[in-house]
Amino acid sequence: MKTETNLENGVPVTGLSRQGGETSHGSGRRLALVYSGCHRRGGVERVVWESANYLQRSGHSCSVLASELPPAEQMCAGLQLRRVRDGGMPWGLSMPIFLFQARRLIQRERYELVAGFGVQAPEGSVLWVQSVHAAWWAQCLQRRTGFLRLRQQCNPFHRVVLQMERRMFGGRNYRRLIALTSEVKADLERFYGVPSEDVEVLPNGFSAAEFHPGVSNLFREATRQRLRIDPGAWVVLFVANEWERKGLIPLMEALGSWNQPDVHLIVAGRLPEQRLRMQAETSGLSGRVHFVGGGEAVNRWFGAADAFALPTLYEAWGMVIVEALACGLPVLTSACAGAAVAVRDGVTGLLLDNPQSVSEVRAGLMRLRENQHPQPSLIAESVAGYRWERVLGAYEQILEGAL
């Protein structure tokens, strides 16, 4: 049975009343949520973490099946954490092992419904598709040449993921699909012939308790003192683990060519710092780029910043874009990013047509600094519809409709 998910400007309105009322709780199903990771440090992993806690609070009996699990104290009482061994193999080879182990566990436990977040989910899952790897693969083959193209083609990881996508999507081995955006839905149809009626569209959300304009009062002064950034400096924030695809090099080159000594860049994520520090020096940013790693709560860095930049080449969504807006920061990102739908171009941020263009990125940064933006509270209010409570209310209804 198909469950309709109503959207207003891309924002879900099912699951919660339109006036922000109580959730429409389910009937206590036994659910398994399956993905390689469940924690607050990543993108998809954060979606799994939020989904599991929400569904458990809503009265369901949830189990999380993952290789990377969060501390039990972060999860709702009664939620089961089940570790799935994947062998720790490199190059994506752990994914088929994870699938095999998860399939065995699910067969033994006999859950009423399995909800997956990637193609390592077993057959018959309701799958929330965060991106289609085949779409990224095709784009990279067009863009890359020479050694970079050869390296991509020889990397076993891509072959493994593409084969698992063909198994899941091309073989119709799912119960129901949820696409992150209409573009992801179109990719499912284009690359794997998935029927349109098999797919709902539902974006990711953000935690209003963590991401709000008040983070500036909480963290700005102490964080800038810690990083030795002058209180009057203009600070840009970049948050990503996949730094190459998400445009860190063009961003540093743009800031360096701008040649404004009071402009600083905070870079958060699990990154090759030594290599990137050398790039920062080459770009003329020595002493003005601050690499803070990926271990701390990211809202601290939003609180220290004046603007957020993510000039990404490909981004099915981009949770940090909405989180930045929720903190009241103007955003510079790519028009191709899924979460660009949350940016009011020229008002709450600016959208790039060519994120690889250093001159375009530089011009965007200059406009962000010079332009008058709405008050942080008004920027935050523009993404209120993406709060997790609202998004996951719609997700719960889709799961119920799949039973």
XYZ file of C-alpha atoms in Angstrom, residues 77 85 99 192 303 348 403:
7
model
C 15.514 3.172 27.286
C 30.564 -7.925 12.526
C 24.879 -7.823 4.626
C 17.893 1.336 -12.255
C 28.728 29.089 17.253
C 19.657 33.458 3.667
C 3.331 -3.116 6.787
